[in-house]
XYZ file of C-alpha atoms in Angstrom:
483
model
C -31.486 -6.879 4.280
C -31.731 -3.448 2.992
C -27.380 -3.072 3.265
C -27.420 -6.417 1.767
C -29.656 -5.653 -1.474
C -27.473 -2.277 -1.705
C -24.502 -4.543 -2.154
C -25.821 -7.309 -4.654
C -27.205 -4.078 -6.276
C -23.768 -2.099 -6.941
C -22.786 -5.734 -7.997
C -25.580 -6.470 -10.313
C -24.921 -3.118 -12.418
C -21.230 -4.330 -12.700
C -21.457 -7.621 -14.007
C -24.133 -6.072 -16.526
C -21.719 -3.307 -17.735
C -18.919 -5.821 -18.054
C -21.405 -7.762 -19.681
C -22.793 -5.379 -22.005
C -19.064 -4.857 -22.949
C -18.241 -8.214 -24.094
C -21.689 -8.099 -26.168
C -20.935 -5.218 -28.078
C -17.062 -6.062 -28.587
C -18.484 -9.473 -29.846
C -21.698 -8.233 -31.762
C -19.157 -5.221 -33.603
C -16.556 -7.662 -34.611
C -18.426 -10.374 -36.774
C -16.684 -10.561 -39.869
C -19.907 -9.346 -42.142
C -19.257 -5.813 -41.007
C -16.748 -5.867 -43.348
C -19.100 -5.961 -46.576
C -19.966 -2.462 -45.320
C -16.969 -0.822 -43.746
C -18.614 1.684 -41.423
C -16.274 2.907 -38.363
C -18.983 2.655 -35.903
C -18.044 -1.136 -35.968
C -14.915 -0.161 -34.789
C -15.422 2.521 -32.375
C -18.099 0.158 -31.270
C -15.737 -3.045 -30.594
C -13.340 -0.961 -28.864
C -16.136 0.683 -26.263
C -16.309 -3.193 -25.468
C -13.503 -4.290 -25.201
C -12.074 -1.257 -22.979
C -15.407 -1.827 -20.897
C -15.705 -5.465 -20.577
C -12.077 -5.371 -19.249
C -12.856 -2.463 -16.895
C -15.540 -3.462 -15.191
C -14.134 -6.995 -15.107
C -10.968 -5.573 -12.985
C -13.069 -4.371 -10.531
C -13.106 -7.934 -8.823
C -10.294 -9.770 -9.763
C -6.949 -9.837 -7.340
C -3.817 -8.280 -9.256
C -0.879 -10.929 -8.954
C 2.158 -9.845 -8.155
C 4.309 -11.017 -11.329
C 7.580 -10.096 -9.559
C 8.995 -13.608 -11.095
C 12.768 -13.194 -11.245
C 15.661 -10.366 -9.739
C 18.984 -9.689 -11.371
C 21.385 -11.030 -8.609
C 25.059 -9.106 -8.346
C 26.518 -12.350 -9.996
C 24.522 -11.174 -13.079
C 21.983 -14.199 -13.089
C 18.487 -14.276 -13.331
C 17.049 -15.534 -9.508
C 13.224 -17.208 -9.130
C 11.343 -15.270 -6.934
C 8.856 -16.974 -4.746
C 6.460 -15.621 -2.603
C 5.671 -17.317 0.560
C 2.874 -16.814 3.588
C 5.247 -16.778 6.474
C 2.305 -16.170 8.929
C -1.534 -16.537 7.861
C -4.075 -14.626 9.668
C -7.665 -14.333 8.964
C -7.760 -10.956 7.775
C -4.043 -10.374 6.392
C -1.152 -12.573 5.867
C 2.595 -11.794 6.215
C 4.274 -12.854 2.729
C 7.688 -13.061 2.390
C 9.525 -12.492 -1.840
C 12.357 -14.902 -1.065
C 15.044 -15.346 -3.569
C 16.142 -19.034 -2.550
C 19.178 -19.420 -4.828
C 21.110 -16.317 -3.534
C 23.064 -15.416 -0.002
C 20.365 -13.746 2.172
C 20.724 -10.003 1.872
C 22.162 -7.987 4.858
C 18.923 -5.408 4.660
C 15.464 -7.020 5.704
C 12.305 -4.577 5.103
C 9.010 -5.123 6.389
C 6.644 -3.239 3.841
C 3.134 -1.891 5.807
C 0.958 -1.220 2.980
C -2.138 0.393 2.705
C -5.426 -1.267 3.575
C -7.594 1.502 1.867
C -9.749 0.232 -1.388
C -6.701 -1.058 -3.035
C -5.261 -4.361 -2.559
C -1.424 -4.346 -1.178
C -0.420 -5.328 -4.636
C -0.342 -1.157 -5.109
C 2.817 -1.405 -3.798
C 4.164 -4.050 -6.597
C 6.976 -1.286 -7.766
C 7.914 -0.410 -4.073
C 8.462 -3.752 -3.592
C 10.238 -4.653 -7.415
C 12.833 -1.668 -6.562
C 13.992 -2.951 -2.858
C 14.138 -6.967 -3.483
C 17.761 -6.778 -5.563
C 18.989 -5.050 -2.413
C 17.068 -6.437 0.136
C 14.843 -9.283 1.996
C 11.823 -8.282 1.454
C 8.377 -8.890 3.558
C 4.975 -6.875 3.176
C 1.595 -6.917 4.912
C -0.618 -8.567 2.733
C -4.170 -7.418 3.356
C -7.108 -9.893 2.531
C -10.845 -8.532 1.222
C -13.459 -8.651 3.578
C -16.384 -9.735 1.503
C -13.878 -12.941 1.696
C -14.228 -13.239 4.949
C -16.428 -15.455 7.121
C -18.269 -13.311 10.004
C -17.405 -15.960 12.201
C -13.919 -14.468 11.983
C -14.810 -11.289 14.128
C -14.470 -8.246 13.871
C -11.362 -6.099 12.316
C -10.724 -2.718 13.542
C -7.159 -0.382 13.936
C -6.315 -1.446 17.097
C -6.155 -4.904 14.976
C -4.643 -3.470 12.204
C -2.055 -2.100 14.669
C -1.723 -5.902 16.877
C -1.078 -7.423 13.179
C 1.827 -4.888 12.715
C 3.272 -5.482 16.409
C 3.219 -9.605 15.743
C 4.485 -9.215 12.630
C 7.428 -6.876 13.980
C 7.600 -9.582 16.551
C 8.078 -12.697 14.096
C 10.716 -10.947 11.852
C 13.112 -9.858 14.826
C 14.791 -6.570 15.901
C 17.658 -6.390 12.756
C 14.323 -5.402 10.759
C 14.013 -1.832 8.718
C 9.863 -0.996 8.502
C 8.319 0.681 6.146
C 4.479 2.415 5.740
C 3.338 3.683 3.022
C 0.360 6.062 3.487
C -2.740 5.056 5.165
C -0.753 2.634 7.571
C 1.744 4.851 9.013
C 0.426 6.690 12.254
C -0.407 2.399 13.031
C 2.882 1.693 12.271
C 4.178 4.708 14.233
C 2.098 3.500 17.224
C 3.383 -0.456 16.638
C 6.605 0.754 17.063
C 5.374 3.172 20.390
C 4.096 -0.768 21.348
C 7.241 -2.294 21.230
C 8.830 0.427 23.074
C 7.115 -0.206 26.206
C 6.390 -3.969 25.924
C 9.091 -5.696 24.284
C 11.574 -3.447 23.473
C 13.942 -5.541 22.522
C 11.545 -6.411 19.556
C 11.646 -2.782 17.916
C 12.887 -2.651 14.295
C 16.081 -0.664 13.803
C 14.019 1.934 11.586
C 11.053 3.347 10.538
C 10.330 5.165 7.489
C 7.102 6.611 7.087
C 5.799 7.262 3.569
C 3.184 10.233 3.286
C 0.759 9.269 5.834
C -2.059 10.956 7.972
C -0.482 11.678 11.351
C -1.851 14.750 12.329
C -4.481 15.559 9.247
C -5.345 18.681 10.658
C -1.347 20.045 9.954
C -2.861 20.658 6.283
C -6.162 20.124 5.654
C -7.084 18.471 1.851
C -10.445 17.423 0.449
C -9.801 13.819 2.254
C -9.566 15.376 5.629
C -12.634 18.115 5.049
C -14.719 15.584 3.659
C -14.237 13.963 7.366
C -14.835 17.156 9.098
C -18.224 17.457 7.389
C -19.848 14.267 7.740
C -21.490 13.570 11.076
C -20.510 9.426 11.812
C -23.938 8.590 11.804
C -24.054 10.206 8.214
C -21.072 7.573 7.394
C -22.255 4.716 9.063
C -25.469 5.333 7.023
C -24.775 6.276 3.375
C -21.130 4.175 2.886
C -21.700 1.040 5.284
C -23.475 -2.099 3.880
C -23.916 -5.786 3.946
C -21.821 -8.511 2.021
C -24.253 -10.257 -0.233
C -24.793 -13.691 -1.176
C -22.456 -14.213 -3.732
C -19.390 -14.492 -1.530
C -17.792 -16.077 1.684
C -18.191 -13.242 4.131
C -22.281 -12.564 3.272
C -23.782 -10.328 6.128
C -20.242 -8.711 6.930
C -20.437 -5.469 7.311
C -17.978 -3.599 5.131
C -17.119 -0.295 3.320
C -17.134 -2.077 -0.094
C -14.292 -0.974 -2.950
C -16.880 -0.649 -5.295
C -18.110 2.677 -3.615
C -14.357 3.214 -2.976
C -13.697 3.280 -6.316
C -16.350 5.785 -7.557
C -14.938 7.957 -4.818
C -11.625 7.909 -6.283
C -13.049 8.533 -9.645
C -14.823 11.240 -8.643
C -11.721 13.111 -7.746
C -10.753 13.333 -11.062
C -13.436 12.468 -13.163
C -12.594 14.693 -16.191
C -9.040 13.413 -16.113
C -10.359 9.884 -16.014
C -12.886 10.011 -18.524
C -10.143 11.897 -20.948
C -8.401 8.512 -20.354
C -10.722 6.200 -21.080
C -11.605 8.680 -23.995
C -8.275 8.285 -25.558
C -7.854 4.502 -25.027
C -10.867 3.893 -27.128
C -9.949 5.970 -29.896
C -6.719 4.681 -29.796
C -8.483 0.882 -29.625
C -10.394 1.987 -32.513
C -7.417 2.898 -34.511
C -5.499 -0.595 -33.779
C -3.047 1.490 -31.344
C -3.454 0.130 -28.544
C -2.028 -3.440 -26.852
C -2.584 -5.445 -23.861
C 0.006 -3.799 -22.147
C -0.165 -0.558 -22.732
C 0.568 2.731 -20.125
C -3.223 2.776 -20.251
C -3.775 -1.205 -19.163
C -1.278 -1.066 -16.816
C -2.519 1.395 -14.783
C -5.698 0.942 -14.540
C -5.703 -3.071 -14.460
C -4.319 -1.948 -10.649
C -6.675 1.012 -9.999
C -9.783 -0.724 -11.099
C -8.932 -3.595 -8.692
C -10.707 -2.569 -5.450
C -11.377 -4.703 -1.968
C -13.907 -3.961 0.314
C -12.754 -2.878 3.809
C -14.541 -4.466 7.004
C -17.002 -1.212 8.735
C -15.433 -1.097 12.122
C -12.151 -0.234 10.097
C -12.929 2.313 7.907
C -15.215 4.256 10.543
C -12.751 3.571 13.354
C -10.118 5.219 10.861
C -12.457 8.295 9.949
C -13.048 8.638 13.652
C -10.005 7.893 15.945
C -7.371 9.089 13.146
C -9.015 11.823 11.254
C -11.988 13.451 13.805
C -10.159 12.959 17.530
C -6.567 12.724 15.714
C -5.574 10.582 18.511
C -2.444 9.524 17.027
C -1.191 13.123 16.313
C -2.753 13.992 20.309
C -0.943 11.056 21.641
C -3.997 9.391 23.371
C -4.119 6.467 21.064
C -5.123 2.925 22.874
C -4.573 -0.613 21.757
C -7.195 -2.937 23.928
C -7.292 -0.686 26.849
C -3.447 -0.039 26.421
C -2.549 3.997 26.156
C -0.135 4.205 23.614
C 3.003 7.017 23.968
C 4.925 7.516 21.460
C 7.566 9.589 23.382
C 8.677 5.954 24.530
C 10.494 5.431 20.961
C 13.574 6.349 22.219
C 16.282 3.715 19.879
C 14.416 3.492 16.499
C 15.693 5.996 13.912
C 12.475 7.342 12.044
C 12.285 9.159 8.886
C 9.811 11.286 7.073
C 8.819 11.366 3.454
C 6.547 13.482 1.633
C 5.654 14.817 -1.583
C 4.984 18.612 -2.259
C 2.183 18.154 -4.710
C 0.542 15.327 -2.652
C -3.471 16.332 -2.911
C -4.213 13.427 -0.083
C -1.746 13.916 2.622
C -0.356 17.320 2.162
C 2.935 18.301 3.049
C 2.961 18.772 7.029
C 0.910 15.514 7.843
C 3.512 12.826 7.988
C 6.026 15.229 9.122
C 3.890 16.111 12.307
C 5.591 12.679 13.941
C 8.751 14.007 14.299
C 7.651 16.281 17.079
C 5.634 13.396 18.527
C 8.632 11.950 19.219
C 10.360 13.843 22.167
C 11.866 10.970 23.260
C 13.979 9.801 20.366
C 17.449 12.043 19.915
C 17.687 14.068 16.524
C 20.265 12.547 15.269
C 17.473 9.537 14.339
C 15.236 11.940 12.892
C 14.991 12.949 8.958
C 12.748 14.126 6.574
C 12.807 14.443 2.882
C 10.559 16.615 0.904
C 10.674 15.893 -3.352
C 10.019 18.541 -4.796
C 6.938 17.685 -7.877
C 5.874 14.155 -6.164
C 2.361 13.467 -5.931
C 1.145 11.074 -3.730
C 1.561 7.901 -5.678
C 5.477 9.279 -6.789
C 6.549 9.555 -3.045
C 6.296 5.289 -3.418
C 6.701 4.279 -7.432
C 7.481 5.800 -10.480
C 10.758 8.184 -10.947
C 11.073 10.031 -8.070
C 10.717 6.902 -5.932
C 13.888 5.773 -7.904
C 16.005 7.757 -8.360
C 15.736 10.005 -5.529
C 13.855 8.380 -2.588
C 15.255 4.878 -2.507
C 18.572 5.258 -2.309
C 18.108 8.141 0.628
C 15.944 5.236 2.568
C 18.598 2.726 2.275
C 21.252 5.195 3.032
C 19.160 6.022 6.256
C 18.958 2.349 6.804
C 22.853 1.301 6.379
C 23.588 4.290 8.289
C 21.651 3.388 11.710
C 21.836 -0.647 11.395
C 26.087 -0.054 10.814
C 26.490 -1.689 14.225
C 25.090 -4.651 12.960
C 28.417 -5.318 10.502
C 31.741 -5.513 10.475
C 33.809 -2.534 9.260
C 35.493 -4.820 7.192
C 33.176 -6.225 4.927
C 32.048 -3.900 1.511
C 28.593 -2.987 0.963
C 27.547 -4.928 -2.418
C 27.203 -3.792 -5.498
C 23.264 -2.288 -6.027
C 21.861 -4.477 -8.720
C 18.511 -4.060 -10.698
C 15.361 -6.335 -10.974
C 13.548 -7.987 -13.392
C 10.171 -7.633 -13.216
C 7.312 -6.335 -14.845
C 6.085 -2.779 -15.136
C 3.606 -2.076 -12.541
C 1.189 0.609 -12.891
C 2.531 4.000 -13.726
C 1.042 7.458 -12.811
C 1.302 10.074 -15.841
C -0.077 13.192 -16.555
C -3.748 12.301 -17.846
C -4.641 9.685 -15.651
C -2.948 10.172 -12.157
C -4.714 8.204 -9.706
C -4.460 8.006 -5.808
C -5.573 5.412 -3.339
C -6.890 6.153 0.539
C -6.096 9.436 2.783
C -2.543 9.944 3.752
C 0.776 13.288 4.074
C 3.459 14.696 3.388
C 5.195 18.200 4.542
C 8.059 20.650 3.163
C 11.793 20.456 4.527
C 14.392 18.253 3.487
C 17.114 17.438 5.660
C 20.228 15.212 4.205
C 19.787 11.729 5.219
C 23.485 10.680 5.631
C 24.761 7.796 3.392
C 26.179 5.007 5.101
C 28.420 2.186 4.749
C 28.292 -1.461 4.819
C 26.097 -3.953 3.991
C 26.768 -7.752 2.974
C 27.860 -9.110 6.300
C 26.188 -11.790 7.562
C 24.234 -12.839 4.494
C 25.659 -16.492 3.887
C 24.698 -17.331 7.475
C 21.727 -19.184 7.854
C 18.296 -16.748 8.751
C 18.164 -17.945 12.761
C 21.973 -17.594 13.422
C 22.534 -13.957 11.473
C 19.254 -12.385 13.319
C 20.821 -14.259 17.017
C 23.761 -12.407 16.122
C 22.328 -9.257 15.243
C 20.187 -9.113 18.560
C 23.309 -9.874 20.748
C 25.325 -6.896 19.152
C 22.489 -4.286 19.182
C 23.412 -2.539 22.184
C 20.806 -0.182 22.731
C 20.222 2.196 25.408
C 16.575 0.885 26.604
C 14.631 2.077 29.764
């Protein structure tokens, strides 16, 4: 009962700064202030508003608002999102485009389950639908959770990934982004040896922990210090009675969050600084670079305890992904079995959470696969949010991803059909990293090198066939060379 009063605790001080927000805001802004025109009123109303809405983030799902993509034929299409498999801890949602020819390309996103909901990836996902069909792991929050569900750990996380590989079919490109990619990596290792006709036809991993001891950070020597017990004891506590999942144990976002925070605390608090004054002022709108951002950051889930501590210890402490001794239900994992998936590496130079050398330390995991299907791209300035939105993400990383992609799924389409024209989408602004108020989600990597990913050709192909007939006819004319 002690976890559990910890937890309604940490929620009782939020809903009484969010409420002390609205208070003030509505206290500062009765019209009788006016006979006396002092501009504490105003700095006062603003300090609400900017709090009420802060603290009121911190438990409210982001939607996606990806609504509509500009198709080549220069139309406006509906987007819909759809739960093509439900689980109890993470669905598998699909941003189908109904009214246009299926797209040659079909991504399966991996995103992060660490604090942040897998709405972070909103731009990821924004830039790749006009080109692409485009699926992404979405992650539920554990305090949402019944206990009667059971429990939730990596080698889960890692199953999910494997059956969700399964369900979309072998003509499928994979990305991770961050926390999720030495799982991913070790899905893929999974299909390999299982089902091997199951494997995607790439995998692009996005800045994630592989080996964390290739370049230590503050992440990884924050893990080196703390004993588990010292974990299990100061971060672990019970859902309380408020919600669904009361008496799960979880590493809730809330103490997440003031992690993150802490990183950067003067930064952040120069932020919220300048929003109010600009509040103050009139300057400001609901939309705003401010709003935007942290309407996403603030927006935290709580992660189930035998996740986040099996993360700290089997990824971080025994690295057993980047020693190769990595075990789904009694299962050793080797990743040397990869032998016909073309993998590629991206990282950013000025990424603080997975330094550069992290991610890149799977390349030399993989002995088995030929170097042909290996790259690795370094930008140059990228932080760890820019390797997956914002500018460099873009204009420089996307298209070298779906180059890699066209070039190693070419055997899937005819020589004679052109690739279609790229086309842009419409959808709203997600959040948006600048220089006062960069903010960064779970541990994950990155390392230096670049190596030219070559462009390839073709794309549109079998798009106007129906989904079960193109991916038949995409598994019969993969030809791999499979043990």
């Amino acid at each position: 009962m002690n976890q559990m009063a910890t937890y309604d605790l940490m929620e009782t001080m939020r809903n009484t700064n969010e409420w002390l927000g609205a208070s003030a805001r509505a206290m500062a802004s009765y019209p009788i202030w006016g006979m006396a025109p002092h501009p504490m009123f105003k700095v006062m109303s603003a300090w609400g508003r900017v709090t009420e809405r802060s603290f009121a983030r911190m438990v409210i799902k982001p939607a996606w608002g990806i609504k509509t993509v500009v198709g080549s034929d220069g139309r406006d299409h509906l987007v819909e999102t759809k739960v093509e498999i439900a689980r109890p801890f993470g669905d598998l949602l699909r941003f189908d485009v109904p009214s246009r020819a299926e797209k040659p390309r079909r991504i399966l996103l991996c995103a992060p389950m660490s604090g942040h909901y897998s709405t972070l990836l909103r731009t990821t996902v924004a830039s790749l639908l006009p080109d692409a069909e485009v699926w992404i792991t979405d992650w539920h929050n554990a305090r949402d959770i019944p206990v009667s569900e059971g429990k939730f750990d990596i080698e889960d996380y890692t199953q999910y990934v494997v059956d969700f590989m399964k369900h979309l079919g072998p003509d499928t490109h994979v990305i991770a982004v961050c926390q999720p990619v030495p799982l991913a990596l070790a899905a893929t290792a999974m299909l390999a040896e299982q089902e091997p006709e199951a494997q995607p036809l790439s995998l692009t991993l996005i800045g994630g922990p592989v080996d964390p001891d290739a370049a230590p950070t503050e992440v990884t020597d924050f893990g080196r210090r703390v004993t588990m017990g010292q974990l299990e004891h100061l971060a672990i506590q019970r859902v309380g009675m408020k919600y669904a999942g009361v008496g799960r144990q979880v590493y809730p976002g809330l103490l997440q969050l003031a992690g993150f925070l802490s990183m950067n605390l003067e930064r952040h608090s120069e932020a919220f600084s300048s929003k109010i004054a600009a509040a103050a002022r009139g300057e400001d709108s609901e939309r705003d670079q401010h709003n935007r951002f942290y309407d996403e950051y603030l927006a935290v889930m709580d992660m189930t305890a035998e996740f986040y501590l099996s993360t700290v210890e089997r990824i971080f402490k025994d690295r057993e992904i980047a020693r190769n001794d990595f075990s789904v239900n009694g299962h050793k994992i080797d990743v040397a079995a990869i032998t016909d998936v073309a993998v590629m590496i991206v990282e950013g130079s000025k990424d603080d959470i997975s330094a550069p050398g992290q991610c890149l330390a799977a390349l030399d995991l993989l002995t088995g696969l030929d170097d042909a299907m290996k790259a690795q791209h370094l930008e140059e300035g990228a932080g760890h949010y820019g390797i997956f939105a914002g500018s460099s993400w873009r204009n420089n990383i996307r298209p070298l991803v779906f180059d890699f992609m066209d070039k190693h799924a070419s055997h899937l389409m005819p020589a004679e059909v052109e690739a279609e024209p790229e086309v842009q989408v419409a959808a709203p602004v997600a959040p948006k990293v600048d220089a006062k108020a960069e903010a960064k989600p779970a541990p994950q990597a990155a390392k230096p090198a670049a190596k030219s990913v070559a462009a390839a050709a073709s794309t549109a192909t079998t798009a106007s066939k129906p989904a079960a007939q193109r991916k038949a006819t995409n598994t019969t004319r993969r030809t791999p060379k499979r043990k």
